[in-house]
XYZ file of C-alpha atoms in Angstrom:
732
model
C -26.240 -41.155 -159.774
C -25.347 -39.221 -156.797
C -24.771 -35.880 -156.729
C -22.461 -33.926 -154.801
C -23.279 -32.073 -151.638
C -22.648 -28.235 -151.726
C -19.756 -28.113 -149.776
C -18.097 -24.314 -149.647
C -14.717 -24.109 -147.330
C -13.715 -20.923 -146.984
C -9.801 -21.198 -147.048
C -8.586 -18.234 -145.124
C -4.678 -17.413 -144.704
C -4.065 -18.937 -141.049
C -0.941 -17.176 -139.883
C -1.045 -19.841 -136.951
C -0.020 -23.011 -139.325
C 0.557 -21.247 -142.700
C -1.218 -24.711 -144.465
C -0.772 -22.439 -147.803
C 2.698 -22.792 -147.410
C 2.339 -26.682 -147.264
C -0.181 -27.316 -150.159
C 0.004 -27.266 -153.417
C -1.734 -27.571 -156.967
C -0.292 -28.057 -159.939
C -0.153 -24.938 -162.711
C -3.591 -24.315 -163.672
C -3.054 -23.284 -166.924
C -1.476 -27.048 -167.066
C -3.946 -29.523 -168.823
C -3.413 -33.137 -168.086
C -5.157 -36.354 -166.323
C -5.253 -36.941 -163.010
C -4.899 -40.790 -163.314
C -2.274 -40.555 -160.451
C -4.719 -39.748 -157.688
C -5.840 -41.486 -155.204
C -8.988 -41.118 -155.768
C -11.464 -39.805 -158.985
C -14.774 -38.989 -159.818
C -17.078 -41.860 -160.614
C -20.194 -40.790 -162.591
C -22.030 -41.766 -165.298
C -22.228 -38.762 -167.253
C -19.265 -35.770 -167.413
C -21.720 -32.700 -165.445
C -20.095 -33.005 -162.306
C -17.713 -30.576 -161.411
C -15.071 -29.765 -158.491
C -14.799 -26.461 -158.496
C -12.007 -24.128 -156.599
C -13.094 -20.612 -156.449
C -11.569 -17.567 -155.254
C -13.676 -14.573 -153.461
C -12.330 -10.950 -153.067
C -13.026 -9.140 -149.939
C -16.601 -7.718 -148.640
C -17.928 -8.555 -151.752
C -18.005 -12.648 -151.965
C -18.193 -12.276 -155.471
C -16.593 -15.879 -156.622
C -14.631 -16.189 -159.217
C -13.317 -19.810 -160.487
C -9.407 -20.183 -160.550
C -9.426 -24.035 -160.911
C -11.495 -27.201 -161.096
C -11.877 -31.096 -161.810
C -14.254 -32.445 -164.087
C -14.438 -36.228 -165.323
C -13.802 -36.667 -169.108
C -15.627 -38.922 -171.750
C -13.816 -42.020 -169.963
C -14.983 -41.338 -166.711
C -11.395 -39.952 -165.485
C -10.534 -36.305 -163.828
C -8.883 -33.740 -165.230
C -7.207 -30.363 -164.424
C -8.537 -26.682 -165.314
C -8.377 -23.206 -165.088
C -11.011 -20.821 -166.189
C -9.114 -17.878 -166.051
C -5.373 -17.333 -166.685
C -4.752 -15.710 -162.879
C -2.523 -17.848 -160.895
C -4.697 -20.544 -158.389
C -4.818 -18.705 -155.076
C -5.917 -21.951 -153.390
C -3.358 -24.214 -151.201
C -0.051 -22.869 -153.621
C 3.123 -22.996 -152.531
C 3.376 -19.424 -152.715
C 1.063 -16.639 -152.222
C 2.642 -14.205 -154.805
C 0.286 -14.518 -157.062
C -2.679 -12.919 -154.653
C -1.681 -9.343 -154.453
C -4.838 -8.479 -152.464
C -4.395 -9.391 -149.067
C -8.267 -9.780 -148.753
C -8.605 -12.348 -151.120
C -10.213 -15.422 -149.548
C -10.521 -19.373 -151.183
C -13.567 -21.353 -151.269
C -13.527 -24.810 -152.259
C -16.570 -25.729 -153.983
C -18.243 -29.134 -155.161
C -21.241 -28.255 -157.195
C -24.198 -30.248 -158.196
C -25.085 -31.390 -161.849
C -26.530 -28.535 -163.761
C -29.267 -30.532 -165.616
C -30.376 -31.789 -161.569
C -29.558 -29.467 -159.401
C -32.182 -28.667 -156.822
C -31.089 -27.211 -153.634
C -34.371 -28.095 -151.582
C -34.172 -31.393 -152.953
C -32.759 -33.110 -149.698
C -32.581 -31.530 -146.192
C -29.180 -30.169 -144.789
C -28.390 -32.962 -142.458
C -30.223 -35.786 -144.884
C -27.474 -39.116 -144.933
C -27.335 -38.394 -149.092
C -25.991 -34.816 -148.551
C -23.711 -35.939 -145.704
C -22.275 -38.764 -147.173
C -21.795 -36.414 -150.101
C -19.882 -33.639 -148.147
C -17.994 -36.425 -146.305
C -16.467 -37.774 -149.770
C -16.007 -34.283 -151.065
C -13.858 -33.887 -147.658
C -12.021 -37.100 -148.318
C -11.427 -36.057 -151.882
C -9.524 -32.851 -150.652
C -7.371 -34.538 -147.757
C -6.407 -37.275 -150.759
C -5.634 -34.776 -153.280
C -3.395 -32.744 -150.773
C -1.420 -35.152 -150.312
C -0.704 -36.335 -153.993
C -0.126 -32.489 -154.507
C 2.822 -32.764 -151.828
C 3.945 -36.232 -152.740
C 7.545 -35.013 -153.383
C 7.948 -33.304 -150.182
C 6.339 -36.780 -148.311
C 9.050 -38.626 -150.515
C 12.097 -36.924 -148.630
C 10.684 -37.895 -144.998
C 12.951 -40.811 -143.502
C 10.463 -43.591 -143.413
C 10.200 -43.861 -139.637
C 8.112 -40.332 -140.070
C 6.320 -41.293 -143.757
C 2.944 -41.879 -141.936
C 3.230 -39.511 -139.590
C 4.353 -36.468 -142.085
C 1.132 -37.989 -144.482
C -1.029 -37.669 -141.446
C 0.163 -34.185 -141.071
C -0.677 -33.050 -144.460
C -3.912 -34.414 -144.114
C -4.637 -32.591 -140.843
C -3.592 -29.135 -142.200
C -5.523 -29.785 -145.523
C -8.485 -30.452 -143.127
C -7.904 -27.112 -141.155
C -8.235 -24.965 -144.746
C -11.933 -26.111 -144.942
C -14.564 -24.509 -142.811
C -16.163 -27.494 -141.199
C -18.733 -26.025 -138.320
C -21.866 -27.062 -140.168
C -20.866 -30.411 -141.395
C -19.207 -31.253 -137.447
C -23.075 -30.246 -136.705
C -24.675 -32.778 -139.424
C -22.250 -35.471 -138.562
C -23.047 -35.049 -134.779
C -26.677 -35.064 -135.891
C -26.219 -38.523 -136.655
C -24.087 -39.780 -133.605
C -20.827 -39.709 -135.469
C -17.533 -37.949 -135.459
C -16.239 -34.473 -135.264
C -13.667 -34.034 -137.438
C -11.778 -31.481 -135.284
C -10.977 -34.558 -132.795
C -9.631 -36.854 -135.479
C -6.319 -34.979 -135.574
C -4.466 -38.360 -135.042
C -5.907 -40.106 -138.130
C -7.668 -38.376 -140.170
C -7.820 -40.331 -143.185
C -8.867 -43.603 -141.151
C -11.719 -41.906 -139.628
C -13.224 -39.802 -142.900
C -12.591 -43.778 -144.304
C -14.444 -45.283 -141.663
C -17.088 -42.351 -141.352
C -17.936 -42.602 -144.895
C -18.537 -46.501 -144.689
C -20.931 -46.196 -141.557
C -22.962 -43.531 -143.820
C -22.685 -45.970 -146.911
C -24.253 -48.791 -145.053
C -26.977 -46.428 -143.421
C -28.137 -45.134 -147.012
C -27.931 -48.765 -148.151
C -30.485 -50.076 -145.538
C -32.835 -47.134 -145.817
C -33.218 -47.138 -149.617
C -32.712 -51.011 -149.359
C -30.792 -51.006 -153.027
C -27.658 -50.757 -154.000
C -28.313 -49.122 -157.517
C -29.407 -46.169 -155.660
C -26.149 -45.026 -154.577
C -23.152 -43.437 -156.681
C -20.061 -44.937 -155.697
C -19.313 -41.142 -155.642
C -15.434 -40.291 -155.069
C -14.245 -43.382 -154.022
C -14.996 -46.890 -155.008
C -15.830 -49.549 -151.732
C -12.518 -51.526 -153.374
C -10.456 -48.479 -152.860
C -12.167 -47.851 -149.012
C -11.544 -51.537 -148.406
C -7.694 -50.930 -149.917
C -7.684 -48.073 -147.566
C -8.499 -50.437 -144.910
C -5.937 -52.709 -145.302
C -3.077 -50.018 -145.938
C -0.669 -47.535 -143.569
C -3.550 -45.350 -142.474
C -6.126 -47.387 -140.588
C -6.697 -46.286 -136.922
C -4.792 -49.372 -135.907
C -1.740 -48.232 -137.051
C -2.003 -44.940 -136.796
C -2.014 -45.469 -133.072
C 1.100 -47.641 -133.265
C 2.968 -44.789 -135.168
C 1.742 -42.598 -131.979
C 3.242 -44.878 -129.578
C 6.765 -44.464 -131.199
C 6.740 -41.299 -129.043
C 8.463 -43.659 -126.771
C 11.612 -43.542 -129.248
C 12.585 -40.103 -127.594
C 10.946 -39.804 -124.267
C 11.234 -43.835 -123.217
C 8.737 -46.143 -122.067
C 6.091 -45.380 -119.697
C 6.109 -47.013 -115.778
C 3.090 -48.267 -114.334
C -0.095 -46.901 -114.940
C 1.317 -43.431 -115.842
C 0.142 -41.234 -118.688
C 2.843 -38.758 -118.779
C 6.095 -38.424 -118.457
C 7.984 -35.857 -115.929
C 10.658 -33.950 -116.621
C 12.831 -31.853 -113.683
C 15.190 -28.851 -114.344
C 18.077 -29.545 -112.661
C 21.323 -27.422 -112.045
C 23.782 -25.930 -109.122
C 21.744 -27.087 -106.526
C 21.696 -30.508 -107.418
C 25.738 -30.402 -106.430
C 24.871 -29.363 -103.237
C 22.656 -32.575 -102.045
C 23.688 -35.967 -102.634
C 20.225 -36.901 -101.985
C 18.166 -34.381 -104.438
C 18.368 -36.562 -107.536
C 17.547 -39.643 -106.216
C 14.911 -38.351 -104.225
C 13.388 -36.645 -107.659
C 13.463 -40.256 -109.333
C 12.045 -42.108 -106.435
C 9.266 -39.645 -106.729
C 8.648 -39.958 -110.243
C 10.717 -38.062 -112.375
C 11.562 -39.861 -115.796
C 13.653 -37.208 -117.296
C 15.995 -34.832 -115.990
C 16.887 -31.581 -117.833
C 19.820 -29.796 -117.830
C 20.482 -26.251 -119.352
C 23.658 -25.730 -121.310
C 22.990 -22.136 -120.931
C 23.882 -22.778 -117.529
C 27.352 -24.582 -115.512
C 29.921 -25.950 -117.064
C 30.677 -29.402 -118.319
C 32.256 -30.503 -115.178
C 28.975 -29.478 -113.387
C 27.454 -31.468 -116.083
C 29.243 -34.245 -115.903
C 28.814 -34.636 -111.892
C 24.768 -34.399 -112.454
C 24.585 -36.896 -115.169
C 26.632 -39.289 -113.109
C 24.628 -38.863 -110.037
C 21.404 -39.508 -112.758
C 22.892 -42.781 -113.729
C 23.452 -43.824 -110.629
C 20.324 -43.170 -108.740
C 18.751 -44.592 -111.884
C 20.447 -47.950 -111.647
C 20.113 -47.953 -107.653
C 16.160 -47.513 -107.950
C 15.689 -49.552 -111.015
C 13.783 -46.735 -112.080
C 14.561 -45.527 -116.110
C 15.707 -42.076 -116.557
C 16.551 -40.161 -119.428
C 18.805 -37.014 -119.950
C 17.908 -34.042 -121.702
C 20.530 -31.438 -122.571
C 18.976 -28.079 -123.655
C 21.810 -25.746 -125.985
C 21.679 -22.317 -124.931
C 20.875 -21.118 -128.575
C 21.109 -17.162 -129.621
C 18.727 -16.385 -127.086
C 19.033 -12.495 -125.864
C 20.059 -12.304 -121.874
C 21.228 -9.782 -119.408
C 25.099 -10.202 -118.447
C 26.651 -10.668 -115.094
C 26.211 -8.609 -112.284
C 28.424 -7.829 -109.818
C 28.834 -10.563 -107.398
C 27.010 -10.097 -104.021
C 28.871 -10.640 -100.450
C 29.269 -14.621 -99.520
C 26.815 -14.193 -96.335
C 23.980 -16.440 -95.348
C 21.102 -14.669 -93.408
C 19.367 -16.672 -90.629
C 15.598 -15.700 -89.919
C 13.264 -16.857 -87.784
C 9.530 -16.487 -88.578
C 8.316 -13.857 -86.573
C 4.752 -12.065 -85.774
C 3.501 -8.611 -86.817
C 5.070 -7.185 -83.519
C 7.997 -8.370 -84.112
C 7.740 -11.254 -81.590
C 9.677 -15.017 -82.883
C 6.539 -17.691 -83.371
C 8.645 -20.205 -85.188
C 12.400 -20.681 -84.989
C 14.846 -20.319 -87.929
C 15.075 -24.465 -89.229
C 18.914 -25.134 -89.830
C 20.941 -28.177 -91.426
C 24.392 -29.061 -90.261
C 25.953 -31.223 -92.350
C 29.746 -32.051 -94.150
C 29.884 -30.612 -97.708
C 27.636 -33.038 -100.011
C 25.363 -33.954 -97.130
C 22.445 -31.996 -98.253
C 19.080 -32.425 -96.318
C 16.689 -35.466 -97.013
C 13.313 -34.745 -99.102
C 11.273 -34.815 -96.469
C 12.686 -31.611 -94.639
C 13.058 -28.319 -96.177
C 15.526 -26.156 -94.073
C 15.585 -22.220 -93.878
C 19.520 -22.676 -94.032
C 22.081 -25.099 -94.789
C 25.954 -24.788 -93.057
C 28.335 -26.948 -94.427
C 31.101 -27.782 -91.605
C 34.212 -28.827 -92.668
C 35.618 -30.926 -89.370
C 33.772 -34.376 -89.402
C 34.969 -34.765 -85.837
C 32.977 -31.948 -84.637
C 29.907 -33.195 -86.251
C 30.445 -36.480 -84.821
C 30.679 -35.402 -81.453
C 27.404 -33.413 -81.610
C 24.430 -34.791 -79.457
C 20.888 -33.968 -79.830
C 20.312 -30.916 -77.269
C 23.628 -29.595 -77.640
C 23.932 -25.694 -77.994
C 26.293 -24.831 -80.775
C 27.447 -21.131 -80.282
C 29.219 -18.798 -82.425
C 29.402 -15.048 -83.050
C 27.777 -13.759 -86.631
C 29.723 -11.072 -88.785
C 28.446 -8.337 -86.693
C 30.119 -9.531 -83.766
C 26.673 -10.615 -81.855
C 26.370 -14.231 -79.970
C 24.607 -16.469 -81.368
C 23.095 -20.035 -80.765
C 21.870 -23.114 -82.624
C 19.988 -25.616 -80.507
C 20.362 -29.300 -81.911
C 17.037 -30.921 -82.131
C 17.415 -33.664 -84.445
C 19.999 -36.384 -86.025
C 19.100 -37.421 -89.309
C 21.310 -40.398 -91.242
C 20.959 -39.385 -95.097
C 22.863 -41.025 -97.992
C 25.787 -39.524 -97.793
C 26.444 -39.211 -94.221
C 24.970 -37.594 -91.121
C 23.159 -33.924 -90.525
C 21.585 -32.291 -87.842
C 18.235 -30.720 -87.578
C 18.836 -27.460 -85.368
C 16.584 -24.533 -84.315
C 17.946 -20.798 -84.061
C 15.962 -18.198 -82.643
C 17.542 -14.814 -83.023
C 18.567 -13.301 -86.727
C 22.267 -14.345 -87.641
C 24.370 -13.294 -90.824
C 27.060 -16.308 -91.224
C 30.153 -16.064 -93.880
C 32.669 -18.482 -94.476
C 35.248 -18.695 -91.592
C 32.723 -18.612 -88.576
C 33.750 -20.850 -85.890
C 31.150 -22.974 -84.271
C 31.688 -24.531 -80.957
C 30.056 -26.278 -77.848
C 30.525 -25.508 -74.305
C 30.935 -29.060 -72.349
C 32.588 -29.439 -68.625
C 36.120 -30.635 -68.300
C 36.156 -31.658 -72.130
C 37.814 -30.035 -74.735
C 35.310 -29.887 -77.590
C 36.672 -29.385 -81.551
C 35.994 -26.266 -83.205
C 34.074 -26.739 -86.628
C 34.335 -23.805 -89.620
C 31.789 -22.789 -92.001
C 32.922 -23.300 -95.636
C 31.332 -22.588 -98.585
C 28.921 -20.015 -97.558
C 27.274 -18.890 -101.536
C 27.359 -15.618 -102.675
C 23.967 -13.556 -102.336
C 22.883 -13.160 -105.873
C 23.009 -9.456 -106.900
C 19.926 -7.835 -108.597
C 18.716 -4.573 -109.429
C 14.962 -3.620 -108.276
C 13.097 -1.877 -110.744
C 9.645 0.187 -110.685
C 7.334 2.032 -113.149
C 9.123 5.216 -114.035
C 12.801 4.016 -113.709
C 15.594 3.970 -116.257
C 17.332 1.499 -117.058
C 20.770 1.532 -119.124
C 21.809 -1.624 -121.207
C 25.166 -1.653 -121.995
C 27.394 -3.663 -124.205
C 29.898 -4.085 -121.057
C 30.123 -7.781 -119.813
C 30.150 -6.958 -116.131
C 28.324 -4.063 -114.806
C 29.065 -2.936 -111.153
C 25.914 -2.012 -109.401
C 26.002 -0.965 -105.928
C 23.227 1.373 -106.123
C 19.324 0.796 -106.271
C 17.595 3.211 -108.074
C 16.039 5.951 -106.363
C 15.319 9.657 -106.972
C 19.067 10.566 -106.328
C 20.818 7.632 -107.824
C 21.471 7.368 -111.547
C 20.153 5.007 -113.463
C 21.255 1.159 -113.105
C 22.751 -0.553 -115.688
C 23.265 -3.785 -116.973
C 24.723 -5.643 -119.507
C 23.900 -7.285 -122.710
C 26.721 -8.561 -124.896
C 24.760 -9.220 -128.030
C 25.824 -6.548 -130.647
C 22.460 -7.970 -132.823
C 20.287 -6.339 -129.502
C 22.187 -2.725 -130.284
C 21.500 -2.957 -134.178
C 17.902 -3.857 -134.320
C 15.974 -1.794 -131.841
C 14.803 1.913 -132.247
C 12.983 3.984 -129.710
C 9.453 3.248 -129.587
C 9.859 -0.363 -129.320
C 8.765 -2.409 -126.157
C 11.154 -4.761 -124.713
C 10.478 -7.073 -121.813
C 12.915 -8.854 -119.331
C 12.864 -12.411 -117.276
C 9.619 -13.502 -119.082
C 7.691 -10.783 -118.954
C 7.514 -9.983 -115.369
C 9.107 -6.649 -116.105
C 8.629 -4.256 -119.494
C 9.713 -1.121 -120.589
C 9.875 1.150 -123.854
C 13.189 1.963 -125.700
C 13.755 5.753 -124.900
C 17.078 6.141 -126.917
C 19.978 4.007 -128.609
C 23.522 4.749 -129.344
C 26.512 2.019 -130.553
C 27.209 1.296 -126.857
C 23.869 1.557 -124.850
C 20.067 1.669 -124.851
C 18.161 3.523 -122.732
C 14.682 1.781 -121.120
C 11.792 3.336 -119.651
C 10.233 1.027 -117.541
C 6.369 0.894 -117.960
C 5.326 -2.326 -115.865
C 6.760 -4.073 -112.713
C 5.558 -5.135 -109.466
C 3.785 -2.374 -106.785
C 6.998 -2.527 -104.683
C 9.151 -2.819 -107.931
C 10.891 -6.246 -109.744
C 14.163 -7.767 -109.129
C 16.009 -8.183 -112.321
C 19.165 -10.375 -112.180
C 22.143 -11.807 -114.234
C 21.367 -14.162 -117.089
C 17.585 -13.135 -117.414
C 16.136 -13.397 -120.914
C 15.281 -9.962 -123.043
C 12.523 -10.060 -125.679
C 11.740 -7.463 -128.371
C 8.573 -8.774 -130.000
C 8.049 -5.867 -132.370
C 11.623 -6.187 -133.384
C 12.869 -7.825 -136.863
C 15.816 -8.896 -134.902
C 18.003 -12.257 -136.547
C 19.938 -14.952 -135.175
C 21.955 -17.743 -136.216
C 20.558 -20.972 -136.077
C 23.252 -22.865 -133.919
C 25.811 -20.547 -132.163
C 29.487 -21.488 -131.625
C 28.821 -21.978 -128.144
C 25.817 -24.470 -129.130
C 28.144 -26.803 -131.619
C 30.932 -27.201 -128.741
C 28.064 -28.157 -126.242
C 26.551 -30.312 -128.765
C 29.898 -32.882 -128.827
C 29.369 -33.380 -125.364
C 25.849 -33.921 -125.425
C 26.198 -36.281 -128.199
C 28.427 -38.388 -125.514
C 26.374 -37.879 -122.510
C 22.837 -37.088 -122.885
C 19.661 -39.353 -124.857
C 18.072 -35.717 -126.103
C 19.302 -32.496 -127.333
C 16.971 -29.402 -127.111
C 17.448 -26.816 -129.797
C 16.401 -23.511 -128.348
C 14.707 -20.602 -130.352
C 14.632 -22.517 -133.492
C 12.615 -20.069 -135.962
C 12.158 -21.664 -139.357
C 13.306 -24.579 -141.532
C 16.879 -22.680 -142.330
C 17.479 -23.504 -138.651
C 16.420 -27.329 -138.934
C 18.563 -27.459 -141.873
C 21.213 -26.493 -140.247
C 20.741 -28.828 -137.528
C 20.233 -31.594 -139.815
C 23.726 -30.630 -141.493
C 25.757 -30.694 -138.113
C 23.983 -34.008 -136.686
C 24.607 -36.225 -139.678
C 28.568 -34.384 -140.030
C 28.508 -36.215 -136.315
C 26.647 -39.307 -137.279
C 24.425 -38.709 -134.779
C 20.830 -40.694 -136.033
C 19.848 -41.599 -132.675
C 20.016 -38.775 -130.633
C 16.893 -37.408 -129.769
C 16.044 -34.039 -131.097
C 13.620 -31.290 -129.189
C 12.594 -28.568 -131.015
C 11.489 -25.566 -128.307
C 8.921 -23.533 -129.918
C 9.455 -19.902 -128.389
C 8.889 -17.345 -130.708
C 6.320 -16.305 -133.080
C 7.967 -17.626 -136.105
C 8.447 -20.979 -134.984
C 4.716 -20.988 -134.211
C 3.655 -19.965 -137.422
C 6.142 -22.342 -139.250
C 5.625 -25.285 -137.001
C 4.459 -27.714 -139.474
C 7.353 -27.327 -142.116
C 9.700 -27.364 -139.707
C 8.308 -30.507 -138.557
C 8.335 -32.239 -142.204
C 12.105 -31.132 -142.421
C 13.115 -32.378 -139.366
C 11.225 -35.851 -140.293
C 13.671 -35.903 -143.149
C 16.156 -37.642 -140.485
C 15.788 -40.584 -138.274
C 16.489 -38.689 -134.935
C 13.464 -39.705 -132.378
C 11.560 -36.161 -132.665
C 10.040 -33.861 -129.713
C 8.546 -30.490 -129.460
C 8.535 -28.329 -126.166
C 6.030 -25.248 -125.599
C 8.023 -23.099 -124.164
C 5.339 -20.736 -122.672
C 7.679 -18.023 -121.136
C 9.083 -16.754 -124.187
C 6.157 -17.902 -126.289
C 3.738 -15.768 -124.164
C 6.096 -12.469 -124.638
C 6.497 -13.092 -128.360
C 2.779 -13.861 -129.262
C 0.962 -12.097 -126.747
C -0.318 -13.471 -123.231
C -3.495 -13.350 -124.425
C -3.153 -15.986 -127.099
C -0.716 -18.304 -125.141
C -3.968 -20.642 -124.595
C -4.853 -20.789 -128.361
C -1.403 -20.848 -129.080
C -0.456 -24.102 -127.251
C -3.563 -25.407 -128.140
C -2.692 -24.878 -131.826
C 1.096 -26.783 -130.959
C -0.415 -29.524 -129.305
C -3.387 -30.303 -132.591
C -0.255 -30.006 -135.184
C 1.735 -32.342 -132.962
C -0.654 -34.933 -132.523
C -1.279 -34.977 -136.259
C 2.118 -34.731 -137.105
C 2.902 -37.839 -133.979
C 5.095 -35.619 -132.127
C 5.160 -36.242 -128.344
C 5.208 -32.424 -126.647
C 6.721 -31.177 -123.423
C 4.714 -29.213 -121.308
C 6.987 -26.506 -119.763
C 7.388 -23.508 -117.899
C 5.593 -22.565 -114.866
C 4.125 -25.642 -114.280
C 2.830 -25.898 -110.274
C 5.358 -22.763 -109.957
C 3.667 -22.232 -106.487
C 4.252 -25.328 -105.271
C 7.615 -25.705 -106.390
C 8.551 -22.513 -104.655
C 6.274 -22.009 -101.808
C 4.855 -25.513 -100.851
C 1.662 -24.532 -101.990
C -0.297 -24.811 -105.436
C -2.667 -22.642 -106.793
C -6.275 -23.631 -108.404
C -5.379 -22.188 -111.657
C -1.975 -23.979 -111.476
C -4.264 -27.302 -111.471
C -6.045 -27.083 -113.918
C -2.967 -26.227 -116.244
C -1.816 -29.352 -115.158
C -4.795 -31.354 -116.115
C -4.749 -29.520 -119.683
C -1.052 -30.729 -119.277
C -2.309 -34.420 -119.113
C -2.431 -34.307 -123.337
C 1.096 -33.894 -123.257
C 4.062 -36.678 -123.755
C 5.879 -34.981 -120.919
C 5.128 -32.398 -118.135
C 8.176 -30.135 -117.028
C 8.949 -28.880 -113.683
C 11.351 -25.976 -113.251
C 13.898 -26.175 -109.837
C 12.783 -24.787 -106.514
C 12.659 -25.290 -102.693
C 10.085 -27.867 -102.787
C 10.774 -29.769 -105.931
C 10.494 -33.054 -104.735
C 7.548 -32.169 -103.086
C 5.945 -30.834 -106.472
C 7.328 -34.040 -108.271
C 5.373 -36.857 -105.504
C 2.310 -34.380 -106.245
C 2.454 -34.618 -109.847
C 2.944 -37.727 -110.233
C -0.276 -38.711 -108.317
C -2.323 -36.770 -110.595
C -0.820 -38.168 -113.739
C -1.176 -41.759 -112.282
C -3.887 -43.455 -114.488
C -6.001 -44.659 -111.679
C -6.566 -41.026 -109.823
C -8.374 -39.633 -113.280
C -10.890 -42.148 -113.533
C -13.996 -41.266 -111.597
């Protein structure tokens, strides 16, 4: 007769995954046969018990809360040694009023034959018993949550079940067991997230074979918690490693198939800049982007329609599939609009420390819509309204003009380049100039009348407030703030708007507040019905710019938002008709997913991909519950790790662990992950990556997709990232 190894697993309330909210036991005072369990004890005498013990605080004095024991008919029964509610893996923690309570799951030896030194801790017999006890725990968790799993759509049943297995495994302290498994060259239970039950079954089979060979007799090996027939049955059922890997490949339903040797998709965020360059989207897809992201918090349906038209056209011309993700703005707190700046463009050559020009400014001259090619990044782009003027320019000409100060300036034409939508010219400017719409350009030629070209569509300067440590900032309910002065010793405190009344109703003096994904931090000094006064506590050495539409976070506030705003519902109609996926911003708990499912069902959008953006502490803690709720629908499902807001909400020092935990949970649930926020940001903005960014991308290869944000060197960044993600480049 086999004896179960002494397995002690300390189940501690884990805020990261809230396992206690998922897995549940029947009421402890209900005694009944557990014939429905997929596994049960098979022993010759009813002297073994599988116990679930509770311990209190530092004393660690256990008291039994529930146990399973085989009856005279070799069937397990559930019982309770006390009238106290079961503390382990219950749906509600109300039964435990002591925050220091810990729960221990323990399988004990037969009292008659117990001998703690009879086997070495790492021996195959003890190891096999421990592994079988873990196997029982995993199978029981599935049975305890059978009702929850039945609600999942058939497309997600296997994935949801594996997620429950994963959460059951996370309840256990498996450090010693992993060491014992490693000592005999077997799997590490922390690396089998994608096929938990199949891996446990395979390990048990192997250990039983090893034990059989070592003892050379089958009679000395009891079948333990699982018969050989049951293991063979599991092998041929839905939880084999082959089946689970096939389920994992279903991530292509939302992200699309991978091309060539790539292991991960590349997603790129585009906005208004894509409308100013005819070739930008084409170049992005050509360099390797397979998903284009549009943020509905910016722009309007007209702009989005034009971007989508260009994406579809470029995808067809290049014969490269490219999907479209549109993010709903969500209930995110943002700064309001500042007074628009002047429509002026500054052209600045590069100078040395003494003020001498060392490199002239590179200027791109073209008609509207003919942006520069991907390999050329100019310092300024001037759109000319007269096509005749451009057609008569030759390389070597000098284009003259007076800037807005009345000073004479010149542009030396260096090159002519043909682009997708026309022709453009590269010019050099050796002196600083300020250009506005209506500035006239001309070329002097002897005895020839040369047409005059006018500069058009010069964009306005992006307004901002520069904040330094010690400055005061006023947040107002007004939708538009006019900020003409920068903060200083003689000026009044700058003001910026936030139209959300929830902010003014939720904060109180002393609350920390962050702006622009944590680039600026402050403390609330005072509040009123219409204003909040903030003292800046963290900013750059020379101050940090705060502009329009930047994020506002209050990590310690109990502020609560509606799941989908009225704007989100209007945008959802556009998204469903034009995009492949919808990104749901600032989901916080299961209620948000319920509302989302109702809106999708109302619109009959069962094929629209859904990406849950995890950017709050609440969403991180309740991720398993939200995934199981989302799995009740047939919509292809994905998760985005939005690390900007997530770092502010959870703490910068915890971000690495948080993103790893999200990856593990989603891997267990077969849900593809999008690795987002500040990926290769230095490369995108300045043209040169940092070493830390390279290792971040290496970590991102574990995800199904890596997202890049817009920037001056975005095309080069996509090409660089494509080289890293190419399968041949990661093999030594």
